[in-house]
């Protein structure tokens, strides 16, 4: 059963070494993510599943605890490991097939930042976009009734909030992000499940598939939501929320 969930954005800029001189601009987002992970740890889960968007060829790609990733593609020789511990510069380790997609690499950095030790970890890359029904079915499959599962759900909202945003300005973006924020703040499973796939794709909202995995996992639960952070730096919507 799902006992807790946290939703965090996944820009590599959350990693200070990637952001460099601009790192302080996302300090509030990093602090909110750390607080969200504290809520997950307090739930004492048997297992933490980290779900994040992926550009890989597979609809769903599992990653074991200990899978490695890096931020070399963003100009820094920083490695991460999906186990709650820091990795050294350039450290990849493991099998090459375990290389984490960017969203899960950011999650690995966040978990290492708080020294996660509350439970075993596994990762799941979700191809974006993935059909709503498949996402919801995946979420249902993640939560076995005899296990206390927590989810860390990575994903950004729209990338079209300003003229300088990656997707340029789209007048629909602010309303879309506001509805996602409302759904996350109130743990509204129905609203998350109903998010418009086409609109999310138009707005480059990379978190849509993963939020709908959360919707499937949370069906039948009575979790309470809390929105810890909402902003759109660089024209991209970033949201941090917890369900517990």
GROMACS .gro file of N, CA and C in nm, residues 12 46 130 205 232 238:
model
   18
   12UNK      N    1   1.826   1.953  -1.370
   12UNK     CA    2   1.963   1.934  -1.321
   12UNK      C    3   2.018   2.056  -1.247
   46UNK      N    4   0.864   0.040   0.373
   46UNK     CA    5   0.945  -0.078   0.348
   46UNK      C    6   1.031  -0.061   0.223
  130UNK      N    7   0.361   0.904  -2.206
  130UNK     CA    8   0.307   0.770  -2.198
  130UNK      C    9   0.157   0.782  -2.173
  205UNK      N   10   0.516   1.975  -2.030
  205UNK     CA   11   0.509   1.941  -1.888
  205UNK      C   12   0.559   1.798  -1.868
  232UNK      N   13   0.804   2.945  -1.082
  232UNK     CA   14   0.835   2.918  -1.223
  232UNK      C   15   0.962   2.992  -1.263
  238UNK      N   16   0.788   2.465  -1.130
  238UNK     CA   17   0.847   2.371  -1.037
  238UNK      C   18   0.755   2.360  -0.915
   0.00000   0.00000   0.00000
